[in-house]
XYZ file of N, CA and C in Angstrom:
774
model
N 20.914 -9.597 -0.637
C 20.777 -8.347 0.075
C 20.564 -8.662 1.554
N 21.264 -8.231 2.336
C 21.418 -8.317 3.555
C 20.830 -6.705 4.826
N 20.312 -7.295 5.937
C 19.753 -5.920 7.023
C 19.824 -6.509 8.130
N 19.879 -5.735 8.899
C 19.424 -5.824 10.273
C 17.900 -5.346 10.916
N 17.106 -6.007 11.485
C 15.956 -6.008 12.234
C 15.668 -6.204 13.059
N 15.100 -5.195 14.329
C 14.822 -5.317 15.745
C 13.401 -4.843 15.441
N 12.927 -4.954 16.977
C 11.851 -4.148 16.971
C 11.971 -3.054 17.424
N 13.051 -2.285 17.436
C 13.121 -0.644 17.638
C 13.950 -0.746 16.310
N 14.427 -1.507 15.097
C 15.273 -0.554 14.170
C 14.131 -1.427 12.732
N 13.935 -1.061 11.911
C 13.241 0.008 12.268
C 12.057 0.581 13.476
N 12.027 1.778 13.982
C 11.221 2.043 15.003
C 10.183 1.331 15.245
N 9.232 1.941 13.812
C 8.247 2.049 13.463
C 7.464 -0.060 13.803
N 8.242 -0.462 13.952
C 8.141 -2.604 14.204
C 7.287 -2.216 15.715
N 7.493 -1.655 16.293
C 7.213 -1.896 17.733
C 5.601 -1.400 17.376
N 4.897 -0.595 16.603
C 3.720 -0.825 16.621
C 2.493 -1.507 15.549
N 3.713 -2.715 14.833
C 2.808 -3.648 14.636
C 3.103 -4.796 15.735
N 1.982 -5.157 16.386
C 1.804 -6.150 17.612
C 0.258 -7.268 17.393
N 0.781 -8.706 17.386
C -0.194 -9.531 17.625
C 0.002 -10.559 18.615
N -1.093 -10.707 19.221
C -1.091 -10.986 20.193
C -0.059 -10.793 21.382
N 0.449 -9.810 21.458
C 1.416 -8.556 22.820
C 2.482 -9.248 21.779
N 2.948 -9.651 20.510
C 4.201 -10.104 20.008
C 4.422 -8.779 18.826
N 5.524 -8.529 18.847
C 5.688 -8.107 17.588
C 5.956 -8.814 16.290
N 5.736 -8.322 15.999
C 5.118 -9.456 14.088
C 5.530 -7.901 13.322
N 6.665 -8.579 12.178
C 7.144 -8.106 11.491
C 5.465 -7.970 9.952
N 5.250 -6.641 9.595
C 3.737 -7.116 9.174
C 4.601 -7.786 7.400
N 3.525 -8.136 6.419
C 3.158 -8.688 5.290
C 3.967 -7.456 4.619
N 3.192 -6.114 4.701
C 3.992 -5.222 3.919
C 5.415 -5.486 3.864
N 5.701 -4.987 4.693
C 7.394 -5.155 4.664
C 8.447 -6.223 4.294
N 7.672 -7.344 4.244
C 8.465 -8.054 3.296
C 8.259 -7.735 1.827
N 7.042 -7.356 1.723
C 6.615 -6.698 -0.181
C 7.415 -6.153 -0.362
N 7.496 -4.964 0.474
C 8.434 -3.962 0.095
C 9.739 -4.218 0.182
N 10.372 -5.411 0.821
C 11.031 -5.461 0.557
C 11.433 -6.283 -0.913
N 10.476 -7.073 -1.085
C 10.620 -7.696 -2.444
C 10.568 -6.620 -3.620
N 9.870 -5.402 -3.287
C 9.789 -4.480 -4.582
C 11.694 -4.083 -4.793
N 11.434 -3.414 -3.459
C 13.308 -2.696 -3.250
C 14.042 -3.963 -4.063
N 14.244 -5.255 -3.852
C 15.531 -6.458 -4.506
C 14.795 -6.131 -6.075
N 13.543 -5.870 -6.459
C 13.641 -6.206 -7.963
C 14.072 -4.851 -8.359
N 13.557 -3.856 -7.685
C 14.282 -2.516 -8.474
C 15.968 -2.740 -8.875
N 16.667 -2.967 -7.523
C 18.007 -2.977 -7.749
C 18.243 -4.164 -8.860
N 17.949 -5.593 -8.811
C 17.953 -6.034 -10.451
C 17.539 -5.829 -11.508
N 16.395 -4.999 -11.313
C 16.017 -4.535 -12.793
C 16.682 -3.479 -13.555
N 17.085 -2.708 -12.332
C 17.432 -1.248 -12.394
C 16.607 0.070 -12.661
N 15.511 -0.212 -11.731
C 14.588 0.868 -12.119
C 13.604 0.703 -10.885
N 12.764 1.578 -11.135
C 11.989 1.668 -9.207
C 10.759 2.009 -10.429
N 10.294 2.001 -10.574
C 8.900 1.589 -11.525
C 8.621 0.240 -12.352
N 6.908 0.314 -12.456
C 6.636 -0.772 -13.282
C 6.988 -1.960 -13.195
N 7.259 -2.510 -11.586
C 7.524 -3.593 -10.890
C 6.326 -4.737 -10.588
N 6.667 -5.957 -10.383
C 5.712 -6.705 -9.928
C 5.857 -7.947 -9.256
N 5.507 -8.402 -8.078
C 5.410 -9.615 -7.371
C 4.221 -10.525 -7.859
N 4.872 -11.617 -8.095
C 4.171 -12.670 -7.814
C 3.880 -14.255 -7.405
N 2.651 -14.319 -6.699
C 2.607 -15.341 -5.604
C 3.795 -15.586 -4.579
N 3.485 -14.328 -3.916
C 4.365 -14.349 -2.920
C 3.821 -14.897 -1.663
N 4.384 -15.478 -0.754
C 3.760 -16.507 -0.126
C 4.614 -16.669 1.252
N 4.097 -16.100 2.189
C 4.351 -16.073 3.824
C 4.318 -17.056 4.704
N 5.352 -18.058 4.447
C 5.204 -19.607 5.591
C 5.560 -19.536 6.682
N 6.144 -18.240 7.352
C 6.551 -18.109 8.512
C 6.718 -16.982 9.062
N 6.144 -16.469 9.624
C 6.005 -15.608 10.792
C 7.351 -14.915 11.316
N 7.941 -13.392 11.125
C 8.921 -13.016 11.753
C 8.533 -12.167 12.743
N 8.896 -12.849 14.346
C 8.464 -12.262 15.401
C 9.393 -11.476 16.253
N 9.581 -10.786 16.847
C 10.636 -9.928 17.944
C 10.157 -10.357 19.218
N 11.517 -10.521 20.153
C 11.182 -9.465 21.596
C 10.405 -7.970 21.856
N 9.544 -8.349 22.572
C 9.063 -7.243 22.620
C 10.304 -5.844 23.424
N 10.089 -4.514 23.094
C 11.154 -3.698 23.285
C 11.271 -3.692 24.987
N 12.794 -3.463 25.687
C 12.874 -3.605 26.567
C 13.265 -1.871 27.614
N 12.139 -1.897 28.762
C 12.474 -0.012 29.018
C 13.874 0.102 29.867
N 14.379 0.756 29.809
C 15.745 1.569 30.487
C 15.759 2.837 30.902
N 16.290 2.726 31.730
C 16.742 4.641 32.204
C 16.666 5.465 31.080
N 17.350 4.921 29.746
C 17.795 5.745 28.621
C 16.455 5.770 27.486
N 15.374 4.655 27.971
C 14.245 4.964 27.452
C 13.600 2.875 26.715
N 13.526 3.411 25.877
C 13.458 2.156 25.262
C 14.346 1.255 24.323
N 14.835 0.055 24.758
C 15.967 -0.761 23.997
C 15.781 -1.875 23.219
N 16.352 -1.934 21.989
C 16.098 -2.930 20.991
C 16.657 -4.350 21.625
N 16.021 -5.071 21.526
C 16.358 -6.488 21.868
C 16.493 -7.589 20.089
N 16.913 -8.406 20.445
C 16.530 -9.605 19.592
C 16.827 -9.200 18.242
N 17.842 -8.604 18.033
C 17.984 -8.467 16.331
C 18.814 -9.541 15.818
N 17.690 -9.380 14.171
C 18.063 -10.651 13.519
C 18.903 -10.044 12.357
N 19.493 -10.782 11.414
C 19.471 -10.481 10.310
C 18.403 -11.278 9.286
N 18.477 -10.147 8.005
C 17.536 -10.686 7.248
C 18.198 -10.783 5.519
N 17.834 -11.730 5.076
C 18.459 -11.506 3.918
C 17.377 -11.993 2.884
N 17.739 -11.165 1.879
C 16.620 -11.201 0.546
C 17.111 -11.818 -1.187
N 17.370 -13.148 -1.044
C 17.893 -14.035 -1.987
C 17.309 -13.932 -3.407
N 17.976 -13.654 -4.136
C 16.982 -13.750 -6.041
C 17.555 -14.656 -6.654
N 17.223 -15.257 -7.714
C 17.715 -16.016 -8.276
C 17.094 -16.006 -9.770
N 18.189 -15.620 -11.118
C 17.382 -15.540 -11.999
C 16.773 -16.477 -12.960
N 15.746 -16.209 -13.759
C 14.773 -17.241 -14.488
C 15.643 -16.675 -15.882
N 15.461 -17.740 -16.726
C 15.426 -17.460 -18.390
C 14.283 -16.958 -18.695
N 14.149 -15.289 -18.829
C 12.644 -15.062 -19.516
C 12.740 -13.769 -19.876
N 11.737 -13.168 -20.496
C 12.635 -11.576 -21.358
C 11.658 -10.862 -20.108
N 11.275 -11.295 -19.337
C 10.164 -10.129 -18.331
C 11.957 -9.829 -17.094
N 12.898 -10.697 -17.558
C 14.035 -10.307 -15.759
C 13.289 -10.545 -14.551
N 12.936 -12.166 -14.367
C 11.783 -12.434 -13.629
C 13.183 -13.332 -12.700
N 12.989 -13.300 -11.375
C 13.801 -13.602 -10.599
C 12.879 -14.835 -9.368
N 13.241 -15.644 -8.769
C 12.871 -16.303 -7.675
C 13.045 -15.556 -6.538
N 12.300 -15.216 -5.606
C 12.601 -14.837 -4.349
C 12.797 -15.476 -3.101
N 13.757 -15.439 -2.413
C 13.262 -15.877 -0.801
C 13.747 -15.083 0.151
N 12.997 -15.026 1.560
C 13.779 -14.315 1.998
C 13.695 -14.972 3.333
N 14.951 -14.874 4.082
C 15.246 -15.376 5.449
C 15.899 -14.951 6.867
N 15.819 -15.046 7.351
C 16.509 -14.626 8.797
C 17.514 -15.402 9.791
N 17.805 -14.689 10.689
C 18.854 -15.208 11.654
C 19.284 -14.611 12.883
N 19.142 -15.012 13.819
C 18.968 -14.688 14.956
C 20.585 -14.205 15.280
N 20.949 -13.158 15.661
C 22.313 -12.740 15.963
C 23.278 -13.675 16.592
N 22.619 -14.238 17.680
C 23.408 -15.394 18.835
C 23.524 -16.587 17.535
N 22.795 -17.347 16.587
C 22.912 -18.092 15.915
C 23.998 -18.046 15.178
N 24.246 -16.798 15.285
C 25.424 -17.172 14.061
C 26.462 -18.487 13.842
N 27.015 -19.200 13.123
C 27.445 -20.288 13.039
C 26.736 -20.944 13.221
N 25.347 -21.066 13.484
C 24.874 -22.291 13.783
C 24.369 -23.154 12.301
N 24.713 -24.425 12.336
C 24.182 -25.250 11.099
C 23.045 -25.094 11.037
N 21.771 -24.423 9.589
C 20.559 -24.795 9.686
C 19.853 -23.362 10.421
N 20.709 -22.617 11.350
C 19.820 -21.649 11.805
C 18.802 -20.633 10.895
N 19.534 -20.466 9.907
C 18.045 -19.783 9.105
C 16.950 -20.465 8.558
N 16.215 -19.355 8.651
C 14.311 -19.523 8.657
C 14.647 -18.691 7.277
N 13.474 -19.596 6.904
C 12.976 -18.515 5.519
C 11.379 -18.607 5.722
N 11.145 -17.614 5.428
C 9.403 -17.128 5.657
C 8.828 -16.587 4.500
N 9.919 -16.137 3.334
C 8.990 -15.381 1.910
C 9.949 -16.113 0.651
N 8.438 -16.744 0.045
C 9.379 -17.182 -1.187
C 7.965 -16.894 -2.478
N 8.699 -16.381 -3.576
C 7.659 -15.823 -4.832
C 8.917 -15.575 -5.692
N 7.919 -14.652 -6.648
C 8.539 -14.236 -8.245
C 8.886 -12.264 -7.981
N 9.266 -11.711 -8.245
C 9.802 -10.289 -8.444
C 10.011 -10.707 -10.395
N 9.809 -8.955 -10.994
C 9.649 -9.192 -12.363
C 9.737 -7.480 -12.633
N 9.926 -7.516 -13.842
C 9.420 -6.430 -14.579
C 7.998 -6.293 -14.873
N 7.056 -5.408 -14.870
C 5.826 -5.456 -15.407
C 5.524 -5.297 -16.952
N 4.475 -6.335 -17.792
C 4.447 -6.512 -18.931
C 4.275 -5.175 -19.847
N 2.952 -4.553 -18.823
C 2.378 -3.524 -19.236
C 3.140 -1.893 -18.232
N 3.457 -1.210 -19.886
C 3.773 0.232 -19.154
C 2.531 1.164 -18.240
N 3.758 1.531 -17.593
C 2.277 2.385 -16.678
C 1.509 3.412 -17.092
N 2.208 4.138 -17.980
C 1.746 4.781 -19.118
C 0.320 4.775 -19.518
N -0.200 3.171 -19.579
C -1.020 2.120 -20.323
C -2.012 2.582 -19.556
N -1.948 2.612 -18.518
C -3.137 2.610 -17.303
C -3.678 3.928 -17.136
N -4.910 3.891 -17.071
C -6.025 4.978 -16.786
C -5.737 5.246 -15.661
N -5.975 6.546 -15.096
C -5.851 7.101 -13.378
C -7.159 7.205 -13.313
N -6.986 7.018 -11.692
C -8.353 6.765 -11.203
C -8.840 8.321 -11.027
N -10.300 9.088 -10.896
C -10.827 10.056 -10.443
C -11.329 10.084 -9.166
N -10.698 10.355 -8.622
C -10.925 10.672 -7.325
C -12.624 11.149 -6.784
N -12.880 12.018 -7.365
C -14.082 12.812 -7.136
C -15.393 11.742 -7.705
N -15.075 10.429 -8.386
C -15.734 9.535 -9.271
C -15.786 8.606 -7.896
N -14.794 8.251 -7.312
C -15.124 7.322 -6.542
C -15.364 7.880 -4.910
N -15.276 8.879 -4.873
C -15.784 9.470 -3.673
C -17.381 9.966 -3.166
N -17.896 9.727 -4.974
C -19.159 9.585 -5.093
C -19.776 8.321 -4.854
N -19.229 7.407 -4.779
C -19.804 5.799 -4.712
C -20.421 5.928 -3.409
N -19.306 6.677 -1.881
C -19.813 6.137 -0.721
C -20.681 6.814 0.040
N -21.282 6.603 0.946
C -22.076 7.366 1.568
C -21.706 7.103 3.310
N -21.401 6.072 3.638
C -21.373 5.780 4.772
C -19.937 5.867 5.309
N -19.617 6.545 6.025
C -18.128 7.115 6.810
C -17.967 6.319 7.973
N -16.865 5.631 7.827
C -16.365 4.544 9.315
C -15.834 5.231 10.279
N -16.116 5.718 11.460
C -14.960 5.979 12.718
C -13.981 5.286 12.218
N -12.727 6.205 12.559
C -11.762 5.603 12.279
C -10.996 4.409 13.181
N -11.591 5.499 14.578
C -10.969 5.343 15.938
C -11.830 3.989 16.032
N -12.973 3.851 15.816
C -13.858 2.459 16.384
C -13.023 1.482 15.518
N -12.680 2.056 14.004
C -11.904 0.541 13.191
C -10.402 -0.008 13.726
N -10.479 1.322 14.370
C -8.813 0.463 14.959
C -8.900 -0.233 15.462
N -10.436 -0.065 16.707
C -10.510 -0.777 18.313
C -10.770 -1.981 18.364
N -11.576 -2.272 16.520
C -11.719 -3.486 16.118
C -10.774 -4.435 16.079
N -9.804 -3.668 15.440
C -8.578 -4.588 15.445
C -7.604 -5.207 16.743
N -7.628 -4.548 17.548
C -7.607 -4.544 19.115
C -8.333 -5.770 20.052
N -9.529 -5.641 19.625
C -10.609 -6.543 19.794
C -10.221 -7.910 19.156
N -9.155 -7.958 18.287
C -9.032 -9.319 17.720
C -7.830 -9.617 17.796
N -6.854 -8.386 19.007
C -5.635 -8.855 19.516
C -4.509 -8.376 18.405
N -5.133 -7.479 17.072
C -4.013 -6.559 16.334
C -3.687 -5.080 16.893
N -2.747 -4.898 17.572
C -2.399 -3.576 18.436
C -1.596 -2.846 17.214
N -2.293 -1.867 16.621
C -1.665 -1.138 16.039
C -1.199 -0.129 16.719
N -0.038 0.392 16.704
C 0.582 1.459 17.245
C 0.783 2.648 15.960
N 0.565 3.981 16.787
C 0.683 5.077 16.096
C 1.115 4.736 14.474
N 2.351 4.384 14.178
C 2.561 4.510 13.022
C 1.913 3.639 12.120
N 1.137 2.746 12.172
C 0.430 1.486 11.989
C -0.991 2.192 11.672
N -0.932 2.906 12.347
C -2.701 4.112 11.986
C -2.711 4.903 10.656
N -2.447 4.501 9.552
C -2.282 5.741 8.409
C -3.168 6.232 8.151
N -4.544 5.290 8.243
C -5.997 5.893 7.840
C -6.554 7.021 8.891
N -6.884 8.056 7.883
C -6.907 9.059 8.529
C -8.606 9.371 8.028
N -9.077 9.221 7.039
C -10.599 8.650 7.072
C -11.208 7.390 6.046
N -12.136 7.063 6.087
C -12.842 6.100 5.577
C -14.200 5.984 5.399
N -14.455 5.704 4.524
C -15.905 5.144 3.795
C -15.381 3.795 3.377
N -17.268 3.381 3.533
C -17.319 1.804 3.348
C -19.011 1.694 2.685
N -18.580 0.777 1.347
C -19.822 0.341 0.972
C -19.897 -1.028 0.974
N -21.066 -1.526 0.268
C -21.472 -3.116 0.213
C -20.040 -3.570 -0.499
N -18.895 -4.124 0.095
C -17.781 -4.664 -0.712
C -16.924 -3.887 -1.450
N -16.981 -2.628 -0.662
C -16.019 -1.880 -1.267
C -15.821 -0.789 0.048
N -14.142 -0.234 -0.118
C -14.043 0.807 0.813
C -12.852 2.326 -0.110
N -13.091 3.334 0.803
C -12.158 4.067 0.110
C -11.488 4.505 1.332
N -10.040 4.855 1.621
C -9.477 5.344 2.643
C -8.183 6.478 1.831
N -8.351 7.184 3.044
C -7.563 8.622 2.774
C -6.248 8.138 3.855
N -5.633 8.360 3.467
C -4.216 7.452 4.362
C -3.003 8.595 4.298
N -2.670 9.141 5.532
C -1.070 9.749 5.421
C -0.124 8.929 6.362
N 1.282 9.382 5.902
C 2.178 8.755 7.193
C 2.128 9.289 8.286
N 2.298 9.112 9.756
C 2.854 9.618 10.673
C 4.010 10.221 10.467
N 3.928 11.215 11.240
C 5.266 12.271 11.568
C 6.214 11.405 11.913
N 6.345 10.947 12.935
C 7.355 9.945 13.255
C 8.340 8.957 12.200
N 7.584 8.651 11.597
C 8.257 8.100 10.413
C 8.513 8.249 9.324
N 8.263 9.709 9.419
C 8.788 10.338 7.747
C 10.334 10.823 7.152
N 10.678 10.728 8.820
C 12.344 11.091 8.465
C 13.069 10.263 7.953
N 12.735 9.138 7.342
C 13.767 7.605 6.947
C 12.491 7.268 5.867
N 11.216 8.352 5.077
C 10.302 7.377 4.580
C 10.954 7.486 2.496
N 11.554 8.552 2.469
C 12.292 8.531 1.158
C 12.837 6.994 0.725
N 13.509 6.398 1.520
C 14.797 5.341 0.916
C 13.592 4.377 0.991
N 11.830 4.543 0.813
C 11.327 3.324 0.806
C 10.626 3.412 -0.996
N 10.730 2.187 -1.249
C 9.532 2.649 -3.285
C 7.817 2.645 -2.657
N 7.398 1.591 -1.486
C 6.309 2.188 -0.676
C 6.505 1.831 0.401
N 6.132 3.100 1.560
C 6.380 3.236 3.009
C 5.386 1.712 3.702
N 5.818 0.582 4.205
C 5.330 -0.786 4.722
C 4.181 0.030 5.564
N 3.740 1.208 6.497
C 2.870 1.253 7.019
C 1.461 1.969 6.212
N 2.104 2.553 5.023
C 1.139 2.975 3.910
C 0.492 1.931 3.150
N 1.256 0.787 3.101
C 0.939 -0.643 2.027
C 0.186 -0.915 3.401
N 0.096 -1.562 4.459
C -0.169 -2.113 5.612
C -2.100 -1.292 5.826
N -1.789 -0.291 5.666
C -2.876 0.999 5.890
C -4.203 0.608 4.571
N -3.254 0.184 3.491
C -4.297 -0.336 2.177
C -5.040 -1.995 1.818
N -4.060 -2.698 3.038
C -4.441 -4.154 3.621
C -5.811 -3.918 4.564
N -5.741 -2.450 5.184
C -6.563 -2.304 6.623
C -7.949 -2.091 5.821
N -7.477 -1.272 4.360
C -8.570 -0.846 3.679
C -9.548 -2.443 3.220
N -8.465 -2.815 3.395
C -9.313 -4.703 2.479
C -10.401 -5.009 3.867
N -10.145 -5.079 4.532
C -10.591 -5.618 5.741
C -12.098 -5.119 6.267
N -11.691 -3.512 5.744
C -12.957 -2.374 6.030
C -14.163 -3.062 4.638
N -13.472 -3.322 3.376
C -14.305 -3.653 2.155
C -14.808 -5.499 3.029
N -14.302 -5.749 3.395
C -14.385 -7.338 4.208
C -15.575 -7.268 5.145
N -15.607 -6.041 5.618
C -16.364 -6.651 6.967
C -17.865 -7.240 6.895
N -18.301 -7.702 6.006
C -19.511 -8.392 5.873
C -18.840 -9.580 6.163
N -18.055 -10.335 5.323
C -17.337 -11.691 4.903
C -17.155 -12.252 6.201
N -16.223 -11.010 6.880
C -15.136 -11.126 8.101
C -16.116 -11.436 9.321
N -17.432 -10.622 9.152
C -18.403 -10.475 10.127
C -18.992 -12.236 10.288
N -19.091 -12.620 9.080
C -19.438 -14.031 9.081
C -18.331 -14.846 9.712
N -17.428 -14.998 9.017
C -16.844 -15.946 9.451
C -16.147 -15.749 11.006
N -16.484 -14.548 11.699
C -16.173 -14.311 13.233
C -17.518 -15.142 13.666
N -18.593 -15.286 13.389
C -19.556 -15.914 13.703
C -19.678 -17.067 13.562
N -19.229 -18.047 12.417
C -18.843 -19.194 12.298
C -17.639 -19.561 13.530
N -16.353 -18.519 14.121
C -15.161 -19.230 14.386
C -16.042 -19.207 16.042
N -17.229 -18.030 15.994
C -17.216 -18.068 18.173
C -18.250 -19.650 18.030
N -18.535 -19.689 17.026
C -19.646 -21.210 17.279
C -18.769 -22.020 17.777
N -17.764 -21.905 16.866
C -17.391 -23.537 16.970
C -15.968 -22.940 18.186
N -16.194 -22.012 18.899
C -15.551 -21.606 19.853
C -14.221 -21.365 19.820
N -13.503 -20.955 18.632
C -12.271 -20.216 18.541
C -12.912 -18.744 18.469
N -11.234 -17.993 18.382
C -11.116 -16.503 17.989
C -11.162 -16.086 16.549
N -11.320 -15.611 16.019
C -10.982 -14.954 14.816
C -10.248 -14.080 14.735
N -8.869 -14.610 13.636
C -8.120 -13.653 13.517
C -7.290 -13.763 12.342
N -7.659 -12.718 11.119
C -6.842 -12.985 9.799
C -5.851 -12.217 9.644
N -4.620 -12.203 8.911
C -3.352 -12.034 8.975
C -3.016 -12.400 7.201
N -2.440 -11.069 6.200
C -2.165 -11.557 4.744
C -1.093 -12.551 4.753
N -1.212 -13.932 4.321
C 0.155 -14.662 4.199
C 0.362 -14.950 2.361
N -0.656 -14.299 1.665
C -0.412 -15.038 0.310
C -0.887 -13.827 -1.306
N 0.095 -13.184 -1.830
C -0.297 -11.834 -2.563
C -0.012 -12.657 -3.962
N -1.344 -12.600 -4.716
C -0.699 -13.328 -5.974
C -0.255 -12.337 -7.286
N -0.533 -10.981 -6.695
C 0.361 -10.169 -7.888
C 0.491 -8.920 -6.872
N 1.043 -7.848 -6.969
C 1.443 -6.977 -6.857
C 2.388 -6.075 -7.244
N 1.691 -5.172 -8.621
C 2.042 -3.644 -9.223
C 2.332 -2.290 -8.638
N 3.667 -2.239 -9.039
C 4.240 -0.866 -8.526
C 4.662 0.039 -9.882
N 3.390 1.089 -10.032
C 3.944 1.454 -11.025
C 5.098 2.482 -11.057
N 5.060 3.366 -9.675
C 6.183 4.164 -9.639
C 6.341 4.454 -8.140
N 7.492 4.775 -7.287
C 7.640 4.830 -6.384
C 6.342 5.812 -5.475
N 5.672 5.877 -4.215
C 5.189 6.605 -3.655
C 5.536 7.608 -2.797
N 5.304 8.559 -3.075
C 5.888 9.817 -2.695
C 5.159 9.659 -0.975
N 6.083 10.011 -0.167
C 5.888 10.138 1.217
C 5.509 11.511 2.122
N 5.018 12.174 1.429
C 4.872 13.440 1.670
C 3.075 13.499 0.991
N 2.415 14.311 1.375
C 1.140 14.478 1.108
C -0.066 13.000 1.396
N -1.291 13.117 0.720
C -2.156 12.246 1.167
C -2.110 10.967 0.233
N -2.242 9.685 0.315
C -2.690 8.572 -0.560
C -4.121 8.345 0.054
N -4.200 7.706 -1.518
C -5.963 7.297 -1.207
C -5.629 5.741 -1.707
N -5.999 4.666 -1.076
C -6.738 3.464 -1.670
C -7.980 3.080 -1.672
N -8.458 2.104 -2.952
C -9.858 2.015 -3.303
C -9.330 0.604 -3.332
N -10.642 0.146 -2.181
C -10.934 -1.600 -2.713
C -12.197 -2.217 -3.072
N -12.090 -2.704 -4.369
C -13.502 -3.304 -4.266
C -13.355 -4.542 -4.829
N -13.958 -5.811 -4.050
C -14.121 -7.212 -4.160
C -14.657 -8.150 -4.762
């Protein structure tokens, strides 16, 4: 499976930023690993990754301004390789890689940055209890600014841009968080053709971080001792369940607890 990627196509790239770079985030390669197993499995439910594993970093030009506004620079292609296993789950190898447009022909020019398993899931979704909402909204008591958790991230050189903001509120307990998450307007006109929208998955990573911040709080204290920065980034998901596509319209909630 083959795409094209700038940091204006999709838009929505230009506001994940680390360190002033754009950084293609973690989600979006998931998602893209969910999208290659649907089309081999033939079905957009009851999907699953595993040990998927991020060795390389896909970065952009940052976008360039014009009279006509803002212009995509630096598009790559990307391609999303399977390869199948003997096993009754339709469990496939993944990798996925890139290529810089000007490269073309070049011997060796592709990078690969995601390599794991895509599968069918053992268990129907059927199987699984839904969570109560009103059950775990009772756990928290303590409500995070939202606006201060972004600034955090800012503070450690992750510039989320508008669409990158899904959390729209939050609670946080001892090792656990709950967040109420919608999409931006901006990106709902293209959010159908996704099984989950990369800034909604991205938004439930932000939620880990909020359940983290004791951990995170430490080890920022360990990294200023010994006089680095602190700064974590997902490179390694050892499962990930999709039981049915996410509807892009209305509110998601994620619950993390550690």
């Amino acid at each position: 499976y083959e795409s094209h990627l700038a940091t204006m196509n999709p838009t929505y790239l230009r506001d994940h930023v680390v360190f002033d770079t754009p950084v293609f985030p973690a989600a979006g390669f998931w998602e893209m690993a969910l999208a290659a197993a649907g089309q081999l499995i033939g079905r957009h439910s009851d999907l699953e990754l595993r040990d998927v594993l991020i060795s390389r970093a896909l970065v952009f030009d940052a976008p360039a301004e014009s009279d006509g506004g803002m212009t995509a620079l630096d598009e790559q292609r990307v391609q999303v390789v399977c390869e199948p296993k003997d096993d009754a789950q339709r469990s496939h190898h993944l990798s996925i890689f890139s290529l810089k447009d000007e490269q073309m022909g070049s011997e060796g020019a592709w990078r690969r940055h995601v390599s794991g398993m895509v599968r069918q899931r053992q268990v129907d979704s059927a199987s699984v209890a839904p969570a109560v909402l009103a059950d775990l909204q009772a756990q928290f008591v303590e409500e995070v600014s939202v606006e201060a958790f972004y600034q955090t991230f800012a503070q450690r050189q992750i510039a989320y841009g508008p669409a990158f903001q899904p959390i729209r509120a939050l609670w946080r307990d001892q090792n656990q968080a709950l967040a109420k998450m919608k999409l931006a307007k901006h990106v709902k006109r293209h959010a159908k053709r996704y099984l989950l929208h990369p800034t909604l998955l991205d938004g439930s990573l932000q939620a880990v971080a909020a359940a983290a911040a004791n951990l995170l709080t430490s080890a920022a204290a360990d990294e200023a001792e010994a006089g680095g920065q602190d700064l974590f980034l997902p490179i390694y998901c050892t499962c990930l369940s999709l039981f049915q596509p996410v509807p892009a319209e209305g509110e998601l909630w994620a619950y993390v607890q550690l």
